[in-house]
Coordinates of C-alpha atoms and ligand atoms in Angstrom, one line a residue:
X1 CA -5.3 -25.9 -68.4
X2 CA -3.4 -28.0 -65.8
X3 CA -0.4 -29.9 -67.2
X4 CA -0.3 -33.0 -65.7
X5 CA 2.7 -33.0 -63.4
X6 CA 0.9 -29.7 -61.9
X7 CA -2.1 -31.7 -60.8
X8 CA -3.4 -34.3 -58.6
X9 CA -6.4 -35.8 -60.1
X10 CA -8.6 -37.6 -57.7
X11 CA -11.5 -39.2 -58.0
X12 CA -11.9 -37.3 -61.6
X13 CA -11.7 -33.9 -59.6
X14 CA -8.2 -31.9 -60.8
X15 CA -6.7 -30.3 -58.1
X16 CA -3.8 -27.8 -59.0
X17 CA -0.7 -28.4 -56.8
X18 CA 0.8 -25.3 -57.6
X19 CA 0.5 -22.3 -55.2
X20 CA -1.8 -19.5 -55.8
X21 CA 0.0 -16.1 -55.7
X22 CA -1.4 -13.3 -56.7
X23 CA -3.9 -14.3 -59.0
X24 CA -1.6 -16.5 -60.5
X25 CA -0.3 -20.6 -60.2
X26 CA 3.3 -20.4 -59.2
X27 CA 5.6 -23.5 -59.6
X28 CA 8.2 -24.5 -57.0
X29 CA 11.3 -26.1 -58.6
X30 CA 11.1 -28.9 -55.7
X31 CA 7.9 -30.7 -54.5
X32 CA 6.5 -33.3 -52.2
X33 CA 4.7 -36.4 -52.2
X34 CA 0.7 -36.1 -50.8
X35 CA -0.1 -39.3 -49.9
X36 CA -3.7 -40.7 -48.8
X37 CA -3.8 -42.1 -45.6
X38 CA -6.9 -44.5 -47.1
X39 CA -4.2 -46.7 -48.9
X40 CA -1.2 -44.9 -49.1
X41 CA -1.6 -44.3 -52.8
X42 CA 0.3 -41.4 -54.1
X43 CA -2.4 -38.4 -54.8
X44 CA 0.3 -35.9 -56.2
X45 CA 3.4 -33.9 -56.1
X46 CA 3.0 -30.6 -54.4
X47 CA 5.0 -27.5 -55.0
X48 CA 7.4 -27.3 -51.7
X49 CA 7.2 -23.9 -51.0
X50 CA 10.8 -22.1 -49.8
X51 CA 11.0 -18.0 -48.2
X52 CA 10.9 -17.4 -51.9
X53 CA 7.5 -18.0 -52.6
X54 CA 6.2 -17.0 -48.8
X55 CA 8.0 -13.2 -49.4
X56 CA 6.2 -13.4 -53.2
X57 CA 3.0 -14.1 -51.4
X58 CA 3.4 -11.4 -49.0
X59 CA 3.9 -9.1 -51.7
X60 CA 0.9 -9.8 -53.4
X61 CA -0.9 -10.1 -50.3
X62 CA 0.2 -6.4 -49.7
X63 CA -0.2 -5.2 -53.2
X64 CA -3.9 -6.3 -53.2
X65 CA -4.7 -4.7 -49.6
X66 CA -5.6 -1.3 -50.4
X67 CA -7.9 -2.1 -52.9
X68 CA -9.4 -4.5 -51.0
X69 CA -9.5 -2.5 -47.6
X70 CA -11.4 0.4 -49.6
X71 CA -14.0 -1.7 -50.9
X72 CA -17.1 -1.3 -49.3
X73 CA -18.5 -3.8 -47.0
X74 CA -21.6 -4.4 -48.8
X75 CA -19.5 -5.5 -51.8
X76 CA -17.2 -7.8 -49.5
X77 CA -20.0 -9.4 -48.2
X78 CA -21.2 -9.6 -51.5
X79 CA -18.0 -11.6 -52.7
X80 CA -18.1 -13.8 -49.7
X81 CA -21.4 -14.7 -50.7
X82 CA -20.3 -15.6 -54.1
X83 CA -17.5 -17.7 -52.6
X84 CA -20.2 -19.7 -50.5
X85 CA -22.7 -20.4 -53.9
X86 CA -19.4 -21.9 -55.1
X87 CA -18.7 -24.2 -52.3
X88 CA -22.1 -25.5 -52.6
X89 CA -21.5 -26.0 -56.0
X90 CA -18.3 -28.0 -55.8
X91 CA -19.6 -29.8 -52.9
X92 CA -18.8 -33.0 -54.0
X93 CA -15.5 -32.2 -55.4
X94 CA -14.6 -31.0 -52.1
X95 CA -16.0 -33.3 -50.3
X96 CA -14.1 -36.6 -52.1
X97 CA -10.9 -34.9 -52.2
X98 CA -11.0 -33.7 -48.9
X99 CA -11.7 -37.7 -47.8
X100 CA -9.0 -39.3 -50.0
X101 CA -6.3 -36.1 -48.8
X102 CA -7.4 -36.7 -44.9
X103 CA -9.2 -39.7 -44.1
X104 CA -11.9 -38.2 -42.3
X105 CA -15.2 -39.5 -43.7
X106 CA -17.0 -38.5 -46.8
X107 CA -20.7 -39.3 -45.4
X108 CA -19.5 -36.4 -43.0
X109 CA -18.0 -33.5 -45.4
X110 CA -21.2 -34.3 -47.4
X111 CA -23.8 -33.6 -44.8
X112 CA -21.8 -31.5 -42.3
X113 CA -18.3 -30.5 -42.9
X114 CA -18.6 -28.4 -46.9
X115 CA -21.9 -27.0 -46.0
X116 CA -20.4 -25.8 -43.0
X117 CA -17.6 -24.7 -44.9
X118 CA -19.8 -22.2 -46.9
X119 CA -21.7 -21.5 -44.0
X120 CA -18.2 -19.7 -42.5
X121 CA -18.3 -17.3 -45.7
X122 CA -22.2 -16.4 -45.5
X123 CA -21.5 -15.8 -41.2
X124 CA -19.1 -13.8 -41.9
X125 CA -20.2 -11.5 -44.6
X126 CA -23.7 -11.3 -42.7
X127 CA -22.0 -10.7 -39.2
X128 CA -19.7 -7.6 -41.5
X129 CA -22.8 -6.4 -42.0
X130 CA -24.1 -5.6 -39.2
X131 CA -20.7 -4.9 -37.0
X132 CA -21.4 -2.0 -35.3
X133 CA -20.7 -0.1 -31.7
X134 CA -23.3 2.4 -30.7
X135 CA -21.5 5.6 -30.1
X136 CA -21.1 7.4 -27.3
X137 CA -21.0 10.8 -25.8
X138 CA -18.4 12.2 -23.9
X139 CA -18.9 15.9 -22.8
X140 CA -20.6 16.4 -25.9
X141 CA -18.1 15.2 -28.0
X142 CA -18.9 11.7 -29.8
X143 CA -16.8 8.8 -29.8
X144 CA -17.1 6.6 -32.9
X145 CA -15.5 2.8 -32.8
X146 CA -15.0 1.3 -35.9
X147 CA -13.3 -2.2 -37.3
X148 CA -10.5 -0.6 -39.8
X149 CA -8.9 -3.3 -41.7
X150 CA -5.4 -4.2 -40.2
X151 CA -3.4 -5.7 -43.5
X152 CA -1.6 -8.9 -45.1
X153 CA -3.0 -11.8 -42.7
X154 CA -1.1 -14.9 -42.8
X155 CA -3.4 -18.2 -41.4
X156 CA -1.8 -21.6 -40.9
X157 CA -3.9 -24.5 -40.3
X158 CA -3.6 -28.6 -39.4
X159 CA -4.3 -31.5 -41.1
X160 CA -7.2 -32.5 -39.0
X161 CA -10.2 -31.1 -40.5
X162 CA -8.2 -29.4 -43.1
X163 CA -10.9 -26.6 -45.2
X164 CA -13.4 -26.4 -42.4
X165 CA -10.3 -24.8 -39.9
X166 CA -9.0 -22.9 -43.1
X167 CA -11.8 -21.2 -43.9
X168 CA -13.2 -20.4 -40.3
X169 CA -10.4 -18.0 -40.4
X170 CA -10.1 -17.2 -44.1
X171 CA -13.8 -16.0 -44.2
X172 CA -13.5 -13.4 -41.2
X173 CA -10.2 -12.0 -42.3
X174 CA -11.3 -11.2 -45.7
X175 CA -14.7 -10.0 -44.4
X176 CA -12.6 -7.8 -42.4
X177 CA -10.7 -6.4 -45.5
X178 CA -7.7 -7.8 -44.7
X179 CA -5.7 -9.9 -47.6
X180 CA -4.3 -13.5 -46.7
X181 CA -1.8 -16.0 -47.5
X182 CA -3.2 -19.7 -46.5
X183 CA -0.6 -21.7 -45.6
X184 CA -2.4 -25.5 -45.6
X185 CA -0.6 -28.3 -43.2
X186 CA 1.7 -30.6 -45.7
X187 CA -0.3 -33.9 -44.9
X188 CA -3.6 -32.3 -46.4
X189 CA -2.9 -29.9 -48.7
X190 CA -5.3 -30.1 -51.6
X191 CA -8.4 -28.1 -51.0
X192 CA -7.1 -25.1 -50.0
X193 CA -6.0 -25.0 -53.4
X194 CA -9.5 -26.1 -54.7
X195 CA -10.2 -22.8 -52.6
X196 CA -8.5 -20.3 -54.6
X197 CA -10.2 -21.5 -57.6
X198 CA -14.0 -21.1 -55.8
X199 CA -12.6 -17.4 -55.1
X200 CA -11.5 -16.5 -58.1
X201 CA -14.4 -17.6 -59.9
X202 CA -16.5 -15.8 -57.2
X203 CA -14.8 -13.0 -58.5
X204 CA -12.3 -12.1 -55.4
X205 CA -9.3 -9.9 -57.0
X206 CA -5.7 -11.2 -57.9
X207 CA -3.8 -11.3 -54.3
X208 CA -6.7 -11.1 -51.9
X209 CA -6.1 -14.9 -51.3
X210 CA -3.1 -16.5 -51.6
X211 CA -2.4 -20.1 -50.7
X212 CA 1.5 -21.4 -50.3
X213 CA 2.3 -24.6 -50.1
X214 CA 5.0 -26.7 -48.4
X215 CA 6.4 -27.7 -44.8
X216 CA 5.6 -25.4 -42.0
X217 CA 9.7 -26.0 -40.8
X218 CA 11.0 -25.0 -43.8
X219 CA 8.3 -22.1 -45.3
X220 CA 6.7 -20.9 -42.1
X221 CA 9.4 -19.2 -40.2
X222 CA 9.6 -16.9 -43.7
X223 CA 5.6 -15.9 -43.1
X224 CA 5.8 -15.5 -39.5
X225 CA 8.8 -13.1 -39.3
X226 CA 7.8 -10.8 -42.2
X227 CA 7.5 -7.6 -41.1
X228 CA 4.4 -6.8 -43.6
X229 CA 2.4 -9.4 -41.9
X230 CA -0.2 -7.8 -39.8
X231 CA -1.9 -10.9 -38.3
X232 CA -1.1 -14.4 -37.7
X233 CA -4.2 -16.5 -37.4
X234 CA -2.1 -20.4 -36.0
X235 CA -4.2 -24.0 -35.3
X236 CA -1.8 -26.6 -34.8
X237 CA 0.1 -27.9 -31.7
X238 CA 1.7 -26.0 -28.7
X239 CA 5.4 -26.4 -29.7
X240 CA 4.7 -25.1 -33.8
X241 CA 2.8 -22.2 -31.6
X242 CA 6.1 -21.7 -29.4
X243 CA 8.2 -21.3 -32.5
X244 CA 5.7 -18.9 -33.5
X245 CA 5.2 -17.1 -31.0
X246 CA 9.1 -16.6 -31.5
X247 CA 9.1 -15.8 -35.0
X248 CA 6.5 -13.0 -34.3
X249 CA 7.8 -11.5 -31.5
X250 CA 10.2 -9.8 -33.7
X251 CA 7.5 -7.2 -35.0
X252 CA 5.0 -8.1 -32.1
X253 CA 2.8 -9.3 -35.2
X254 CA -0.7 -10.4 -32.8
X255 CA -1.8 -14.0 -32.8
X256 CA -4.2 -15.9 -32.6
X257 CA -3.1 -19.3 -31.7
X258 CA -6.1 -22.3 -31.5
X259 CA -3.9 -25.4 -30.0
X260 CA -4.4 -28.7 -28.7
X261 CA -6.7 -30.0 -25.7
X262 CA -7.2 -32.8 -23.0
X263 CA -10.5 -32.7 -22.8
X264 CA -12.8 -34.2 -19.5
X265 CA -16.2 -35.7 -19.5
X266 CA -17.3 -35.5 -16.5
X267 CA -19.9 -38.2 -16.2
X268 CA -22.4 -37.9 -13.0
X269 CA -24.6 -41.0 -11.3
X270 CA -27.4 -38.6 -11.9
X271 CA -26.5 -38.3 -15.7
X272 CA -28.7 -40.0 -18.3
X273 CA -26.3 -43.3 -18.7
X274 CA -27.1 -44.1 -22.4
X275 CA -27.0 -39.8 -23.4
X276 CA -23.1 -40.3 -21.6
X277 CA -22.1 -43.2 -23.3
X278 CA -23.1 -41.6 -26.5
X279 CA -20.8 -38.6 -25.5
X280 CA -18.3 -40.6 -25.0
X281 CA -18.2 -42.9 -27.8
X282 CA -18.5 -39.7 -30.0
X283 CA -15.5 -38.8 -28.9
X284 CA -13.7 -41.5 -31.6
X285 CA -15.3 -39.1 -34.4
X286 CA -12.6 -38.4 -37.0
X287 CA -10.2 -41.5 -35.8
X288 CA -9.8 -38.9 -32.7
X289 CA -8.4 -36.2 -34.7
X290 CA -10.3 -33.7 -33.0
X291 CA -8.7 -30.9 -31.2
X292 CA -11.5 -30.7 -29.2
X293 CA -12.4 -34.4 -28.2
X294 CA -13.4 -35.2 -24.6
X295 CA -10.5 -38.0 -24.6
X296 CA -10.0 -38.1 -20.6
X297 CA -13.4 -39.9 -19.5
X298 CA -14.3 -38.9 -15.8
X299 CA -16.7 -41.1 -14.2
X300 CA -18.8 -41.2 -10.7
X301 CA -17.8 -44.7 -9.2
X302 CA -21.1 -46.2 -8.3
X303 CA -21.9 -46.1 -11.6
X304 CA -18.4 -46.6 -13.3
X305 CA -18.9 -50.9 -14.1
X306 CA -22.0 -50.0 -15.5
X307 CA -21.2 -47.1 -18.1
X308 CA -18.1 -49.4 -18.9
X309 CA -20.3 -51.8 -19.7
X310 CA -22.4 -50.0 -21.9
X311 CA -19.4 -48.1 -23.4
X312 CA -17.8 -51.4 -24.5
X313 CA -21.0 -52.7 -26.3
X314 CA -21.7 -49.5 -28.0
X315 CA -17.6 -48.7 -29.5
X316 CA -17.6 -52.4 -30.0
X317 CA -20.9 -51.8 -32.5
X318 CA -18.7 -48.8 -34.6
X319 CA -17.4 -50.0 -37.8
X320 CA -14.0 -48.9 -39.2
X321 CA -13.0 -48.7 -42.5
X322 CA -12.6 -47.2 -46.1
X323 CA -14.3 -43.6 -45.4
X324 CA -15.7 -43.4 -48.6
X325 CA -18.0 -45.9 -47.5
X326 CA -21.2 -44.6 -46.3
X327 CA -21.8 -47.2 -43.5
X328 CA -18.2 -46.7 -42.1
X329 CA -17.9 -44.6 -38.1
X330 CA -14.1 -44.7 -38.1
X331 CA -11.8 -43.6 -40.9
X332 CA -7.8 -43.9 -41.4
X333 CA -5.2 -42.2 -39.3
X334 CA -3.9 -39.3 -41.5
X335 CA 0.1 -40.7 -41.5
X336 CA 1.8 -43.6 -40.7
X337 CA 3.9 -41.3 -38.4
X338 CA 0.9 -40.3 -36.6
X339 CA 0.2 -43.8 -35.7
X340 CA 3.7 -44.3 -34.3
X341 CA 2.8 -41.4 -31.9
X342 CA -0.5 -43.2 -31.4
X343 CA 1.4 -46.1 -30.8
X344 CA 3.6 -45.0 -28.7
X345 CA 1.5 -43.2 -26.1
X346 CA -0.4 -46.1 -25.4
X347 CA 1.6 -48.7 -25.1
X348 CA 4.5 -46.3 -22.5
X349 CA 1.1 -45.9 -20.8
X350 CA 0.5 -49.6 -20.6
X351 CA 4.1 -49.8 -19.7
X352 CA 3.3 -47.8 -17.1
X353 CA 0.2 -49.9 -15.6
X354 CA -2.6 -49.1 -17.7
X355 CA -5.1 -51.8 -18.4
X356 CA -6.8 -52.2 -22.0
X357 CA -10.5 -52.2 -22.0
X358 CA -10.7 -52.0 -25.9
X359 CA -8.4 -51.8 -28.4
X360 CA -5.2 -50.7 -27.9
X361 CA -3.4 -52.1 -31.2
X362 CA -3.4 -51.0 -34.7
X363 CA -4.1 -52.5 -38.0
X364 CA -2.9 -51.1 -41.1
X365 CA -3.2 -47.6 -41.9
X366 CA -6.2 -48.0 -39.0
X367 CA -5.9 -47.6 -34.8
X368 CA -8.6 -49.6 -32.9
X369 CA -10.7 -47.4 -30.8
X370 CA -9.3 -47.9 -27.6
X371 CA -10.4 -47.2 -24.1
X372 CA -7.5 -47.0 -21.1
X373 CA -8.0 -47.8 -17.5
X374 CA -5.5 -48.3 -14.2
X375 CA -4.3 -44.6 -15.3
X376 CA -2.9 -41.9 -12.6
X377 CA -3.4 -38.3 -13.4
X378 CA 0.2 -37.1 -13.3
X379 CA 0.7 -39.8 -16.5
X380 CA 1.8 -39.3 -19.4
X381 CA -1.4 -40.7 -20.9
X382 CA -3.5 -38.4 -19.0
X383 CA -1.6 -35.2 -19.3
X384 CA -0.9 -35.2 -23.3
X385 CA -2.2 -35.0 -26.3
X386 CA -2.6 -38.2 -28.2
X387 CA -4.7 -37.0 -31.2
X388 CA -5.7 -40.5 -31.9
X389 CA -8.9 -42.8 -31.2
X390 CA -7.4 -43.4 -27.5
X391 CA -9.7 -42.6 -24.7
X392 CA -9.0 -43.1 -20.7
X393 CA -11.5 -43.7 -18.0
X394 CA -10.6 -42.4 -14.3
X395 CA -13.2 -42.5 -11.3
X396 CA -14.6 -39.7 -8.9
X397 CA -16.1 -40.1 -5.8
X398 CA -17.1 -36.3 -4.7
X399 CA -17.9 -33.7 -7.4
X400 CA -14.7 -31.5 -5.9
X401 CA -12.5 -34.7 -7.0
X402 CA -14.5 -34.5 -10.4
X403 CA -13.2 -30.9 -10.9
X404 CA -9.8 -31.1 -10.2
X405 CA -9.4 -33.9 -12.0
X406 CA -10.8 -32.6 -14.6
X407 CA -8.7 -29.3 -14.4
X408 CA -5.8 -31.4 -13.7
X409 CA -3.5 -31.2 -17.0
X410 CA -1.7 -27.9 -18.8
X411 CA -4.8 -27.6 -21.1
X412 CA -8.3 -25.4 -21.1
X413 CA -9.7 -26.1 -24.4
X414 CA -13.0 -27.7 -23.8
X415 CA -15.0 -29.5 -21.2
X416 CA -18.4 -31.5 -21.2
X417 CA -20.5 -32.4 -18.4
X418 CA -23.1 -35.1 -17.8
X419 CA -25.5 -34.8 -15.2
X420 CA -29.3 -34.5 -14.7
X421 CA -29.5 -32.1 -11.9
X422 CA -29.1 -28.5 -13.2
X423 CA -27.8 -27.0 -9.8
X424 CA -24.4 -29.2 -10.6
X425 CA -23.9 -28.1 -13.6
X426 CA -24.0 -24.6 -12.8
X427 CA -22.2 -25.0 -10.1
X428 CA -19.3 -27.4 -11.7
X429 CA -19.3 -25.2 -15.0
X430 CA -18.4 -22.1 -13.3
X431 CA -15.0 -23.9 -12.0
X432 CA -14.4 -25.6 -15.0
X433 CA -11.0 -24.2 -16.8
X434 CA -12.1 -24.3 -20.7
X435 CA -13.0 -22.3 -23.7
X436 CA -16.0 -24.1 -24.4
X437 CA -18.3 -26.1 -22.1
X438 CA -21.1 -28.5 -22.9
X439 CA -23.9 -29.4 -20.8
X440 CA -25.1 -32.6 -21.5
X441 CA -24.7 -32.4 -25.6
X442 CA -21.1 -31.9 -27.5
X443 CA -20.1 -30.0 -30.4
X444 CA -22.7 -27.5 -30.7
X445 CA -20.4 -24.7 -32.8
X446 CA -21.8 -21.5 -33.2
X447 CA -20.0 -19.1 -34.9
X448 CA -21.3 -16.3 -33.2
X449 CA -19.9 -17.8 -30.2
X450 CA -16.2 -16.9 -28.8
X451 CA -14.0 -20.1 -29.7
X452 CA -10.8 -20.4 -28.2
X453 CA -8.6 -22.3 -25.2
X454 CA -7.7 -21.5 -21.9
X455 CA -3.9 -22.2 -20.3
X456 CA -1.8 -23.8 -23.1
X457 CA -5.0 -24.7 -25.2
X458 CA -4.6 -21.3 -27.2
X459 CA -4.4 -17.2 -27.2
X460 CA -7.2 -14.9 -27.9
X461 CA -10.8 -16.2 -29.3
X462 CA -12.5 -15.9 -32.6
X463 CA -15.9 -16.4 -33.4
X464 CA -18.8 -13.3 -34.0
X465 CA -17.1 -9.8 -33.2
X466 CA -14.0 -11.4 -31.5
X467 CA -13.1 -12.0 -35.0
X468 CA -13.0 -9.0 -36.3
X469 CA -11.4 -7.7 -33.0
X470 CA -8.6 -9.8 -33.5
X471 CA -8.6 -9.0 -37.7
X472 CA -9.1 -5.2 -37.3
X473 CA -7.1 -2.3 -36.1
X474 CA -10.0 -0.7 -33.4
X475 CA -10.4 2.6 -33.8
X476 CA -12.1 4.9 -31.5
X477 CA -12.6 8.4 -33.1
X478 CA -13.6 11.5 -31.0
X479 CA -15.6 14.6 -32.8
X480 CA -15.8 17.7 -30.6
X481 CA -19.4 19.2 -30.8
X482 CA -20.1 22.1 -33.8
X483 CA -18.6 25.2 -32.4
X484 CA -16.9 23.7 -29.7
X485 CA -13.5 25.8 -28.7
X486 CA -10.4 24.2 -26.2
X487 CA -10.8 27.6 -24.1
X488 CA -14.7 27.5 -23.9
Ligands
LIG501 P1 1.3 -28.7 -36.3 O1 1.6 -27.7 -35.3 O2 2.3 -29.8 -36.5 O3 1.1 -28.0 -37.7 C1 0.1 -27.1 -38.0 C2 0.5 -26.2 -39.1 O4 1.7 -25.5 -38.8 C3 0.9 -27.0 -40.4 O5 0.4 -26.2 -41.5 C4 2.4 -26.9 -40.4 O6 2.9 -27.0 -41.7 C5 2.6 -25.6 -39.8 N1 4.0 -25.4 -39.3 C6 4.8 -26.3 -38.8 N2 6.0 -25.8 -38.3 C7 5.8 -24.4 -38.5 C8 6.7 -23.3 -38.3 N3 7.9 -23.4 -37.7 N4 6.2 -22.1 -38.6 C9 5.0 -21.9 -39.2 N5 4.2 -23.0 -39.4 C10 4.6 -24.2 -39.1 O7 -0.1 -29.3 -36.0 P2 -0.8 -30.6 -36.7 O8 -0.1 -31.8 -36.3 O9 -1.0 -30.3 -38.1 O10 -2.3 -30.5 -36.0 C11 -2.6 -31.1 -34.9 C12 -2.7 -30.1 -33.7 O11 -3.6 -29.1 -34.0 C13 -3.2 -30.8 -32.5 O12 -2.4 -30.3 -31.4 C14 -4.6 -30.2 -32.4 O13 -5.2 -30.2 -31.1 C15 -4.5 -28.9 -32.9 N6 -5.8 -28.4 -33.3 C16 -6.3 -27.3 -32.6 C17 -7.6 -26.8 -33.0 C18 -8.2 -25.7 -32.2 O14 -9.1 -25.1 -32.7 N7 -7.8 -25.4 -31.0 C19 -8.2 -27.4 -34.1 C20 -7.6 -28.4 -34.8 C21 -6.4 -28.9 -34.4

């Protein structure tokens, strides 16, 4: 039983607030206040985790890792599986505490974002499965490559899309064999939590998965810097990543660092119009919140006025609103101080000559989807992240402009290109600098796929076997031939 002051209960759904710690809810003596960025109302107190409770975490973590590193695949995969059958079947729970903890809609996490979430564990058990690397012979001896478990992996995620980031790197670390401790961003904290339950009931042993709570200033350094910590898995912004980076360095612990983006759409006169303004409207998904949103909109001039056109009448048509309601497009920013940043950028960059198209103010808890124009490329506008509903159009008159335009900022996260003659594609893709490019469509995630930024945009790639290349030690062992001598 949860006492009361040890649980947020939302919706009817009760939602622990303590950590989880190897096997076992651990109070701290100080919280904070979880707020919901729908109406501001107070969801609970959560336990504000100190290098106390991070150290206890990596104990556990590392107490649990042989155990788990010696179990065999088929019964990891196994486990996973089970974890997945219990998403499903708490779909709802997560899916309405996930909306009221992070604003993002609840038509979404229903249809896409929770069965996606199981979907991570089922990948990753099935892709364990069948990891292998043909051996090979070397003068008749045989090399062998296998995926050895590396140890206590600690994964820190953002607010944005809160369990779907957590468990794209939860899933391949345990399928991996390592053990983990989840640190969730402060601003969304509560189904990471719901988490460890699904796991435990799914019958993954005490310390496998362990989930600390609190601010990443005050808790994180004391993850980062333990020297038990094998892997550090990081999505969040380039400065936390710095810090990091810093923290790390002291036992060259490897990372994996997924970071922010400045995405281009590079829209074409030979693009199907109405297929580029859906692009690009798409792009206000998630109140902006998306690391990888297409938020620097590059357009051909001849046909600039009318994709404007049909822009304005197609944002002007999204609704914005409560996003528990099924007909809403746009939810809530996540924080009030995530509007002033909002805020901020757009009106230095209208300061700065940039002329309004849409929106450009904010209401509430809510920021208009806004469209920029009149903006230079060496802007601040143009050149950072805003993470908000704030797009900017800039015009290209050659396909060379296009490209440097579009590699024009310290970013290389993801790219998506609009045209109708296949030759430019090819030929623009190849020069594009990005993890991930999109022909004519956006968002189509595979996990299979390698995921990951170029430039300041992030370090390393997960995704299929580069996960389990980043989770594993790799281990390539050579057996001489029977009867083989060193004098033969
Ligand atoms: P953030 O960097 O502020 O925080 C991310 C996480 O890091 C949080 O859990 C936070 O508590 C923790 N943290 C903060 N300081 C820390 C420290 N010193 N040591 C360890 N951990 C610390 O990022 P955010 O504002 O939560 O998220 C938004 C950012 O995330 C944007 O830049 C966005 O582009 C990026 N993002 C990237 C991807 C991707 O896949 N590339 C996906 C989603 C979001």
């Amino acid at each position: 039983m949860i006492r009361e002051s040890q649980a947020a209960v939302i919706a009817g759904v009760a939602v622990d607030t303590r950590h989880w710690i190897g096997g076992e809810r651990v109070a701290s003596t100080e919280t904070f206040t979880d707020t919901s960025p729908i109406d501001g109302s107070v969801l609970g107190e959560i336990a504000r985790g100190t290098a106390m409770e991070a150290a206890a975490a990596v104990a556990a973590a590392k107490a649990a890792f042989p155990g788990w590193a010696a179990t065999s695949r088929a019964e990891r995969a196994r486990i996973l599986h089970a974890i997945a059958d219990g998403v499903e079947k708490r779909l709802e729970d997560l899916a309405i505490v996930e909306t009221c903890d992070s604003g993002a809609l609840l038509r979404s996490h229903r249809r896409g974002v929770m069965p996606r979430v199981a979907h991570n564990f089922r990948f990753f058990a099935d892709w364990l499965l069948r990891l292998e690397h043909e051996d090979f012979e070397t003068r008749g001896h045989t090399n062998h490559v296998s995926w050895d478990p590396a140890g206590p992996s600690v994964l820190i995620t953002p607010w944005n899309a809160p369990l779907m980031l957590a468990t794209w790197k939860v899933a391949p670390a345990l399928a991996a064999g390592n053990t983990v401790v989840l640190k969730p961003a402060e601003w969304s904290p509560l189904t990471a939590s719901l988490l460890a339950d699904i796991a435990a009931e799914a019958g993954l042993p005490a310390g496998v998965l362990n989930v600390v709570q609190g601010y990443g200033a005050e808790i994180g350094d004391a993850l980062t810097s333990h020297p038990d910590v094998r892997r550090i898995s990081f999505t969040g912004s380039v400065p936390t990543a710095q810090r990091i980076a810093e923290s790390a360095a002291a036992n060259l612990t490897p990372l994996s660092l997924e970071l922010g983006g400045k995405s281009p759409l590079l829209v074409f006169a030979d693009a199907d119009l109405d297929l580029a303004v859906d692009l690009a409207v798409e792009q206000y998904d998630n109140a902006g919140q998306v690391c990888l949103a297409a938020t620097r909109i590059l357009v051909e001039e001849s046909v600039a006025e009318e994709f404007t056109r049909r822009f304005v009448s197609k944002a002007s048509a999204l609704k914005q609103g409560d996003p528990r309601d099924e007909a809403t497009d746009i939810g809530p920013t996540i924080h009030s101080r995530q509007l002033e940043k909002i805020d901020g950028f757009v009106q230095r960059a209208l300061a700065a000559g940039a002329r309004t198209v849409i929106g450009g103010h904010r209401d509430g808890q809510y920021y208009a989807p806004t469209l920029l124009t009149g903006v230079a490329q060496d802007s601040e506008i143009v050149q950072e992240e805003v993470f908000g509903p704030v797009l900017t159009l800039q015009t290209f008159t050659t396909e060379d402009e296009a490209v440097r335009l579009a590699n024009g900022t310290r970013f290389g996260l993801a790219a998506t290109v609009a045209t109708g003659d296949p030759e430019r594609a090819e030929r623009v893709t190849s020069q594009l600098v990005a993890g991930t490019v999109w022909v004519n469509c956006f968002f189509v995630r595979d996990l299979q796929a390698p995921f990951g930024g170029s430039r300041l945009s992030g370090v390393g790639r997960e995704g299929g076997t580069w996960s389990f290349d980043f989770y594993c030690d790799l281990k390539n062992t050579v057996t001489a031939p029977k009867g083989w001598t060193n004098h033969g």
